[in-house]
């Protein structure tokens, strides 16, 4: 947490620290070598943030709580070297190609569905473990059942697996993009752009069915401003970070993938501006850009608004979820009696801030 947002000596309530990724009671905390290093790197980052916090004991207490949870995970980690396991049987750490998907079975803190990293406690991982190449079986899925056939098992990334991962993720993006263009585009861009893209896409599809054409078309068409409530800097082809419930980055995904009901957790910033009468005069909502922290996103947004004199203070963090998305929201507040760029709110926009108001 940047010290620039909280005054030294502030004795505000320490924000709640959310639990780490779910690990069933009594279940060993299996990790891959990469997963263990990731946990250790995370600890080093938190230690540096703790040092940078100086005499700000609110933030230090908050970081202490996060480090205690992380320390428990590191101390309980059971390192699994999959190169020493049977290469013909699916087990922890293995890469598996089944149906049209390629996944790797990993620890709970490593899981990132956008990269094909699946937690070993997930239903699909449990169904795959112990199976062999060529096995064909039925599993339960939300829509009923699915027939699964295992085509390849690998201990390490090889040329074939690497290519299949690329093709699998590319196919997922293409399918999501096609769905987003046809189902949700009109809700996220201006009416005229929606019409242009739809007409152009229809024309392109009459000439070719390739995913490359669809991706090309939308990439060129999406350099426009979104509605204020969805952040002016956001576009459907922009990468946004994915995080776990502790706010640690676990991957990234395209904007349209995050907002089409997949409910993958991503960070956002809420800024509430109060006057000295404790009345809210403005509310802002921004997505945290990939490669940025909530604080950094907030700083450059205030710079864009020419409002650098506003001194936001971190208040709390919580998970906000609606039918389209799931966000880890960092809430900041500031007091300002001067002129401030205020937005025109509607009821849906106000609902976004229901749990942010402090």
CSV table of C-alpha atoms in Angstrom, one decimal:
chain,number,residue,atom,x,y,z
A,1,UNK,CA,0.0,0.0,0.0
A,2,UNK,CA,1.4,3.4,-1.0
A,3,UNK,CA,2.0,5.7,2.0
A,4,UNK,CA,0.8,8.6,-0.1
A,5,UNK,CA,-2.8,7.8,0.5
A,6,UNK,CA,-2.8,7.5,4.3
A,7,UNK,CA,-1.5,10.0,6.8
A,8,UNK,CA,1.2,8.9,9.1
A,9,UNK,CA,-0.2,8.1,12.6
A,10,UNK,CA,-3.6,7.4,11.2
A,11,UNK,CA,-5.4,5.1,13.6
A,12,UNK,CA,-8.2,4.0,11.3
A,13,UNK,CA,-9.5,0.4,11.5
A,14,UNK,CA,-7.3,-2.1,9.8
A,15,UNK,CA,-9.0,-3.3,6.6
A,16,UNK,CA,-10.2,-6.9,6.6
A,17,UNK,CA,-7.7,-9.4,5.0
A,18,UNK,CA,-9.5,-11.8,2.8
A,19,UNK,CA,-8.7,-15.5,3.1
A,20,UNK,CA,-6.4,-17.2,0.6
A,21,UNK,CA,-7.6,-19.6,-2.1
A,22,UNK,CA,-9.8,-22.4,-0.6
A,23,UNK,CA,-8.0,-25.5,0.6
A,24,UNK,CA,-10.3,-28.2,2.1
A,25,UNK,CA,-9.5,-28.9,5.8
A,26,UNK,CA,-7.1,-31.8,6.1
A,27,UNK,CA,-6.0,-31.6,2.5
A,28,UNK,CA,-2.2,-31.4,1.9
A,29,UNK,CA,-1.1,-28.1,0.4
A,30,UNK,CA,0.5,-29.6,-2.7
A,31,UNK,CA,2.6,-27.1,-4.8
A,32,UNK,CA,4.7,-27.3,-7.9
A,33,UNK,CA,8.2,-25.9,-7.9
A,34,UNK,CA,7.0,-22.9,-9.7
A,35,UNK,CA,4.1,-22.5,-7.3
A,36,UNK,CA,6.4,-22.5,-4.3
A,37,UNK,CA,8.7,-19.9,-5.8
A,38,UNK,CA,5.6,-17.7,-6.5
A,39,UNK,CA,4.6,-17.9,-2.9
A,40,UNK,CA,8.1,-17.0,-1.8
A,41,UNK,CA,8.3,-14.1,-4.2
A,42,UNK,CA,5.0,-12.9,-2.9
A,43,UNK,CA,6.4,-12.9,0.6
A,44,UNK,CA,9.4,-10.8,-0.5
A,45,UNK,CA,7.1,-8.3,-2.1
A,46,UNK,CA,5.0,-8.0,1.1
A,47,UNK,CA,8.1,-7.5,3.2
A,48,UNK,CA,9.3,-4.7,1.0
A,49,UNK,CA,5.8,-3.0,1.2
A,50,UNK,CA,6.0,-3.4,5.0
A,51,UNK,CA,9.4,-1.6,5.1
A,52,UNK,CA,8.1,1.1,2.7
A,53,UNK,CA,5.2,1.7,5.0
A,54,UNK,CA,7.5,3.4,7.5
A,55,UNK,CA,5.6,4.4,10.6
A,56,UNK,CA,2.2,3.9,9.1
A,57,UNK,CA,1.0,1.2,11.5
A,58,UNK,CA,-2.4,0.8,9.9
A,59,UNK,CA,-0.8,-0.4,6.7
A,60,UNK,CA,1.8,-2.4,8.6
A,61,UNK,CA,-0.8,-4.3,10.6
A,62,UNK,CA,-2.7,-5.0,7.4
A,63,UNK,CA,0.5,-6.4,5.7
A,64,UNK,CA,1.3,-8.3,8.9
A,65,UNK,CA,-2.1,-10.1,8.6
A,66,UNK,CA,-1.5,-10.9,4.9
A,67,UNK,CA,2.0,-12.2,5.7
A,68,UNK,CA,0.7,-14.5,8.4
A,69,UNK,CA,-1.7,-16.2,6.0
A,70,UNK,CA,1.0,-16.4,3.4
A,71,UNK,CA,3.5,-17.8,5.9
A,72,UNK,CA,1.0,-20.6,6.8
A,73,UNK,CA,0.8,-21.6,3.1
A,74,UNK,CA,4.6,-21.5,2.6
A,75,UNK,CA,5.2,-23.6,5.8
A,76,UNK,CA,2.5,-26.1,4.9
A,77,UNK,CA,3.6,-26.5,1.3
A,78,UNK,CA,4.2,-30.0,0.1
A,79,UNK,CA,6.5,-29.8,-2.9
A,80,UNK,CA,5.7,-32.3,-5.7
A,81,UNK,CA,8.3,-33.1,-8.4
A,82,UNK,CA,6.2,-34.6,-11.1
A,83,UNK,CA,9.3,-35.8,-13.0
A,84,UNK,CA,9.5,-38.5,-10.4
A,85,UNK,CA,6.0,-39.8,-10.9
A,86,UNK,CA,4.6,-42.3,-13.5
A,87,UNK,CA,4.6,-40.4,-16.8
A,88,UNK,CA,1.8,-42.5,-18.1
A,89,UNK,CA,-0.7,-41.6,-15.4
A,90,UNK,CA,-2.4,-38.2,-14.7
A,91,UNK,CA,-1.1,-36.8,-11.4
A,92,UNK,CA,-0.4,-33.5,-9.7
A,93,UNK,CA,1.7,-31.2,-11.8
A,94,UNK,CA,0.9,-33.0,-15.1
A,95,UNK,CA,-0.1,-31.4,-18.4
A,96,UNK,CA,-3.2,-33.1,-19.8
A,97,UNK,CA,-4.8,-32.7,-23.2
A,98,UNK,CA,-8.4,-33.9,-23.1
A,99,UNK,CA,-11.2,-33.2,-25.7
A,100,UNK,CA,-10.2,-29.7,-27.1
A,101,UNK,CA,-8.6,-28.5,-23.9
A,102,UNK,CA,-5.1,-28.5,-22.4
A,103,UNK,CA,-4.7,-28.0,-18.7
A,104,UNK,CA,-2.1,-28.4,-16.0
A,105,UNK,CA,-3.0,-29.6,-12.5
A,106,UNK,CA,-1.5,-27.3,-9.9
A,107,UNK,CA,-1.9,-26.1,-6.3
A,108,UNK,CA,-4.7,-23.9,-5.1
A,109,UNK,CA,-2.7,-20.7,-5.0
A,110,UNK,CA,-1.4,-21.3,-8.5
A,111,UNK,CA,-4.7,-21.9,-10.2
A,112,UNK,CA,-5.5,-19.6,-13.1
A,113,UNK,CA,-8.2,-20.8,-15.5
A,114,UNK,CA,-7.2,-18.2,-18.1
A,115,UNK,CA,-3.9,-20.0,-18.4
A,116,UNK,CA,-5.2,-23.5,-18.2
A,117,UNK,CA,-3.9,-23.9,-14.6
A,118,UNK,CA,-6.5,-26.0,-12.7
A,119,UNK,CA,-6.5,-26.5,-8.9
A,120,UNK,CA,-6.0,-30.2,-7.9
A,121,UNK,CA,-9.1,-29.9,-5.6
A,122,UNK,CA,-11.3,-28.9,-8.5
A,123,UNK,CA,-13.9,-31.5,-9.9
A,124,UNK,CA,-12.2,-31.8,-13.3
A,125,UNK,CA,-8.8,-32.4,-11.7
A,126,UNK,CA,-10.1,-35.0,-9.4
A,127,UNK,CA,-11.8,-36.8,-12.3
A,128,UNK,CA,-8.6,-36.7,-14.4
A,129,UNK,CA,-6.1,-37.9,-11.7
A,130,UNK,CA,-5.3,-41.6,-12.0
A,131,UNK,CA,-6.4,-41.8,-15.6
A,132,UNK,CA,-4.2,-42.8,-18.6
A,133,UNK,CA,-3.9,-41.7,-22.2
A,134,UNK,CA,-6.8,-43.1,-24.2
A,135,UNK,CA,-9.1,-43.3,-21.2
A,136,UNK,CA,-12.7,-42.2,-22.0
A,137,UNK,CA,-15.2,-41.4,-19.2
A,138,UNK,CA,-18.1,-39.2,-18.2
A,139,UNK,CA,-18.0,-36.3,-15.8
A,140,UNK,CA,-20.7,-34.1,-14.4
A,141,UNK,CA,-20.7,-30.4,-15.6
A,142,UNK,CA,-23.1,-27.5,-14.8
A,143,UNK,CA,-25.1,-28.3,-17.9
A,144,UNK,CA,-25.3,-32.0,-17.3
A,145,UNK,CA,-22.6,-34.5,-18.3
A,146,UNK,CA,-19.6,-34.4,-20.6
A,147,UNK,CA,-17.7,-37.3,-22.2
A,148,UNK,CA,-13.9,-36.8,-21.6
A,149,UNK,CA,-11.2,-38.5,-23.6
A,150,UNK,CA,-7.6,-38.1,-22.7
A,151,UNK,CA,-5.3,-37.6,-25.7
A,152,UNK,CA,-2.0,-36.8,-24.1
A,153,UNK,CA,-0.2,-36.6,-20.8
A,154,UNK,CA,3.1,-34.8,-20.2
A,155,UNK,CA,5.3,-34.1,-17.2
A,156,UNK,CA,6.8,-31.0,-18.9
A,157,UNK,CA,5.8,-28.5,-21.6
A,158,UNK,CA,6.9,-30.0,-24.9
A,159,UNK,CA,6.5,-28.7,-28.4
A,160,UNK,CA,3.2,-30.5,-28.9
A,161,UNK,CA,1.7,-29.4,-25.6
A,162,UNK,CA,2.9,-25.9,-26.1
A,163,UNK,CA,1.2,-25.7,-29.5
A,164,UNK,CA,-2.0,-27.2,-28.1
A,165,UNK,CA,-2.1,-24.7,-25.2
A,166,UNK,CA,-1.8,-21.9,-27.7
A,167,UNK,CA,-4.5,-23.3,-29.9
A,168,UNK,CA,-6.8,-24.1,-26.9
A,169,UNK,CA,-6.5,-20.5,-25.5
A,170,UNK,CA,-6.9,-19.0,-28.9
A,171,UNK,CA,-10.0,-21.0,-29.5
A,172,UNK,CA,-11.5,-19.9,-26.1
A,173,UNK,CA,-10.7,-16.2,-26.9
A,174,UNK,CA,-12.2,-16.5,-30.4
A,175,UNK,CA,-15.4,-18.1,-29.1
A,176,UNK,CA,-15.8,-15.6,-26.3
A,177,UNK,CA,-15.1,-12.7,-28.7
A,178,UNK,CA,-17.6,-14.0,-31.2
A,179,UNK,CA,-20.2,-14.3,-28.4
A,180,UNK,CA,-19.4,-10.9,-27.0
A,181,UNK,CA,-19.7,-9.2,-30.4
A,182,UNK,CA,-23.1,-10.7,-31.1
A,183,UNK,CA,-24.5,-10.7,-27.6
A,184,UNK,CA,-23.1,-7.9,-25.5
A,185,UNK,CA,-21.4,-5.3,-27.7
A,186,UNK,CA,-24.3,-2.9,-27.8
A,187,UNK,CA,-24.1,-2.6,-24.0
A,188,UNK,CA,-20.5,-1.6,-23.8
A,189,UNK,CA,-19.9,0.7,-26.7
A,190,UNK,CA,-21.8,3.5,-28.4
A,191,UNK,CA,-24.8,2.6,-30.5
A,192,UNK,CA,-23.1,3.7,-33.7
A,193,UNK,CA,-19.9,1.6,-33.1
A,194,UNK,CA,-22.0,-1.4,-32.3
A,195,UNK,CA,-23.8,-1.0,-35.7
A,196,UNK,CA,-20.5,-0.6,-37.5
A,197,UNK,CA,-18.9,-3.6,-36.0
A,198,UNK,CA,-21.9,-5.8,-36.5
A,199,UNK,CA,-22.2,-4.9,-40.1
A,200,UNK,CA,-18.5,-5.3,-40.7
A,201,UNK,CA,-18.4,-8.6,-38.9
A,202,UNK,CA,-21.3,-9.9,-41.0
A,203,UNK,CA,-19.5,-8.8,-44.1
A,204,UNK,CA,-16.3,-10.5,-43.0
A,205,UNK,CA,-18.1,-13.7,-42.1
A,206,UNK,CA,-19.5,-13.9,-45.5
A,207,UNK,CA,-16.0,-13.9,-46.9
A,208,UNK,CA,-14.2,-16.1,-44.3
A,209,UNK,CA,-15.0,-18.0,-41.1
A,210,UNK,CA,-11.5,-17.7,-39.6
A,211,UNK,CA,-11.0,-16.5,-36.1
A,212,UNK,CA,-8.1,-14.2,-37.3
A,213,UNK,CA,-10.6,-12.1,-39.3
A,214,UNK,CA,-12.9,-11.6,-36.3
A,215,UNK,CA,-10.0,-10.8,-34.0
A,216,UNK,CA,-8.5,-8.4,-36.6
A,217,UNK,CA,-11.8,-6.6,-37.1
A,218,UNK,CA,-12.6,-6.0,-33.4
A,219,UNK,CA,-9.0,-5.0,-32.6
A,220,UNK,CA,-9.1,-2.3,-35.2
A,221,UNK,CA,-12.6,-1.2,-34.3
A,222,UNK,CA,-12.3,-1.0,-30.5
A,223,UNK,CA,-10.1,2.1,-30.1
A,224,UNK,CA,-13.0,4.2,-28.9
A,225,UNK,CA,-14.1,5.5,-25.5
A,226,UNK,CA,-16.3,3.4,-23.4
A,227,UNK,CA,-19.1,4.8,-21.3
A,228,UNK,CA,-17.8,6.6,-18.1
A,229,UNK,CA,-19.3,4.0,-15.8
A,230,UNK,CA,-17.1,1.3,-17.4
A,231,UNK,CA,-14.0,3.6,-17.5
A,232,UNK,CA,-12.9,5.5,-20.5
A,233,UNK,CA,-9.7,3.6,-20.8
A,234,UNK,CA,-11.3,0.2,-21.0
A,235,UNK,CA,-11.8,-1.6,-24.3
A,236,UNK,CA,-12.9,-5.1,-25.2
A,237,UNK,CA,-9.5,-6.1,-26.4
A,238,UNK,CA,-7.5,-4.6,-23.4
A,239,UNK,CA,-5.8,-7.0,-21.1
A,240,UNK,CA,-6.8,-6.7,-17.4
A,241,UNK,CA,-5.2,-8.5,-14.5
A,242,UNK,CA,-6.8,-11.5,-12.8
A,243,UNK,CA,-6.3,-11.8,-9.0
A,244,UNK,CA,-7.0,-14.2,-6.2
A,245,UNK,CA,-9.0,-13.0,-3.1
A,246,UNK,CA,-5.8,-11.6,-1.5
A,247,UNK,CA,-5.2,-9.3,-4.5
A,248,UNK,CA,-2.2,-11.3,-5.8
A,249,UNK,CA,-2.0,-11.3,-9.6
A,250,UNK,CA,-2.6,-14.8,-11.0
A,251,UNK,CA,-2.9,-14.1,-14.7
A,252,UNK,CA,-4.6,-11.8,-17.2
A,253,UNK,CA,-7.5,-11.9,-19.5
A,254,UNK,CA,-9.1,-9.7,-22.2
A,255,UNK,CA,-11.7,-7.2,-21.1
A,256,UNK,CA,-14.5,-8.9,-22.9
A,257,UNK,CA,-13.7,-12.3,-21.3
A,258,UNK,CA,-13.9,-10.8,-17.8
A,259,UNK,CA,-17.3,-9.1,-18.4
A,260,UNK,CA,-19.3,-11.8,-20.2
A,261,UNK,CA,-20.4,-13.6,-17.0
A,262,UNK,CA,-17.3,-15.7,-16.5
A,263,UNK,CA,-17.0,-14.2,-13.0
A,264,UNK,CA,-13.2,-14.3,-13.0
A,265,UNK,CA,-11.9,-12.0,-10.2
A,266,UNK,CA,-10.2,-8.8,-11.3
A,267,UNK,CA,-9.2,-5.6,-9.4
A,268,UNK,CA,-11.1,-2.3,-9.5
A,269,UNK,CA,-10.9,1.0,-7.7
A,270,UNK,CA,-13.7,3.0,-6.2
A,271,UNK,CA,-13.1,6.6,-5.3
A,272,UNK,CA,-15.7,8.5,-3.2
A,273,UNK,CA,-15.4,12.3,-2.9
A,274,UNK,CA,-17.0,13.9,0.1
A,275,UNK,CA,-17.5,17.6,0.9
A,276,UNK,CA,-16.8,18.9,4.5
A,277,UNK,CA,-20.5,18.3,5.2
A,278,UNK,CA,-19.8,14.6,4.7
A,279,UNK,CA,-22.0,14.5,1.6
A,280,UNK,CA,-20.9,12.5,-1.4
A,281,UNK,CA,-20.3,14.8,-4.3
A,282,UNK,CA,-18.7,12.4,-6.8
A,283,UNK,CA,-18.2,8.6,-7.3
A,284,UNK,CA,-15.6,7.1,-9.6
A,285,UNK,CA,-15.1,3.5,-10.7
A,286,UNK,CA,-12.0,2.3,-12.6
A,287,UNK,CA,-10.5,-1.0,-13.5
A,288,UNK,CA,-6.9,-1.5,-12.4
A,289,UNK,CA,-4.8,-1.7,-15.5
A,290,UNK,CA,-2.5,-4.7,-16.1
A,291,UNK,CA,0.9,-4.2,-14.5
A,292,UNK,CA,-0.5,-1.6,-12.1
A,293,UNK,CA,-1.6,-1.5,-8.5
A,294,UNK,CA,-4.8,0.1,-7.3
A,295,UNK,CA,-2.9,3.0,-6.0
A,296,UNK,CA,-1.0,3.6,-9.3
A,297,UNK,CA,-4.2,3.4,-11.3
A,298,UNK,CA,-5.8,5.9,-8.9
A,299,UNK,CA,-2.9,8.3,-9.2
A,300,UNK,CA,-2.8,8.5,-12.9
A,301,UNK,CA,-6.6,8.8,-13.1
A,302,UNK,CA,-6.5,11.8,-10.8
A,303,UNK,CA,-3.7,13.2,-13.0
A,304,UNK,CA,-5.9,12.8,-16.1
A,305,UNK,CA,-8.7,14.6,-14.2
A,306,UNK,CA,-6.2,17.3,-13.2
A,307,UNK,CA,-7.1,16.6,-9.6
A,308,UNK,CA,-3.7,15.8,-8.2
A,309,UNK,CA,-4.5,18.0,-5.1
A,310,UNK,CA,-7.0,15.4,-4.0
A,311,UNK,CA,-5.4,13.2,-1.3
A,312,UNK,CA,-7.3,9.8,-1.3
A,313,UNK,CA,-7.1,7.5,1.7
A,314,UNK,CA,-7.5,3.7,1.5
A,315,UNK,CA,-10.6,2.6,3.4
A,316,UNK,CA,-11.3,-1.1,2.7
A,317,UNK,CA,-11.3,-3.9,0.2
A,318,UNK,CA,-14.1,-6.3,-0.6
A,319,UNK,CA,-15.5,-8.4,-3.4
A,320,UNK,CA,-18.3,-7.0,-5.6
A,321,UNK,CA,-20.2,-9.4,-7.8
A,322,UNK,CA,-23.1,-8.9,-10.3
A,323,UNK,CA,-24.4,-11.0,-13.2
A,324,UNK,CA,-21.6,-10.0,-15.5
A,325,UNK,CA,-18.4,-9.7,-13.4
A,326,UNK,CA,-16.7,-10.2,-10.1
A,327,UNK,CA,-14.3,-7.5,-8.8
A,328,UNK,CA,-11.9,-7.1,-5.9
A,329,UNK,CA,-12.7,-3.5,-5.1
A,330,UNK,CA,-10.2,-1.2,-3.3
A,331,UNK,CA,-12.2,1.7,-1.8
A,332,UNK,CA,-10.6,5.1,-1.4
A,333,UNK,CA,-12.2,8.3,-0.1
A,334,UNK,CA,-11.2,12.0,-0.2
A,335,UNK,CA,-12.6,15.3,1.0
A,336,UNK,CA,-12.9,18.2,-1.4
A,337,UNK,CA,-14.9,21.4,-1.2
A,338,UNK,CA,-13.5,22.8,-4.4
A,339,UNK,CA,-14.7,22.3,-8.0
A,340,UNK,CA,-14.8,18.6,-8.9
A,341,UNK,CA,-15.8,16.9,-12.1
A,342,UNK,CA,-19.0,15.2,-11.2
A,343,UNK,CA,-20.8,12.4,-13.1
A,344,UNK,CA,-24.4,12.0,-14.0
A,345,UNK,CA,-25.5,8.9,-12.1
A,346,UNK,CA,-28.3,6.4,-12.9
A,347,UNK,CA,-29.7,3.8,-10.5
A,348,UNK,CA,-27.5,1.0,-11.9
A,349,UNK,CA,-24.4,3.1,-11.5
A,350,UNK,CA,-25.3,3.8,-7.9
A,351,UNK,CA,-25.8,0.1,-7.1
A,352,UNK,CA,-22.1,-0.4,-7.9
A,353,UNK,CA,-21.1,1.6,-4.9
A,354,UNK,CA,-23.6,0.2,-2.4
A,355,UNK,CA,-21.0,-1.6,-0.3
A,356,UNK,CA,-18.3,1.1,-0.9
A,357,UNK,CA,-20.0,3.9,0.9
A,358,UNK,CA,-18.3,4.3,4.3
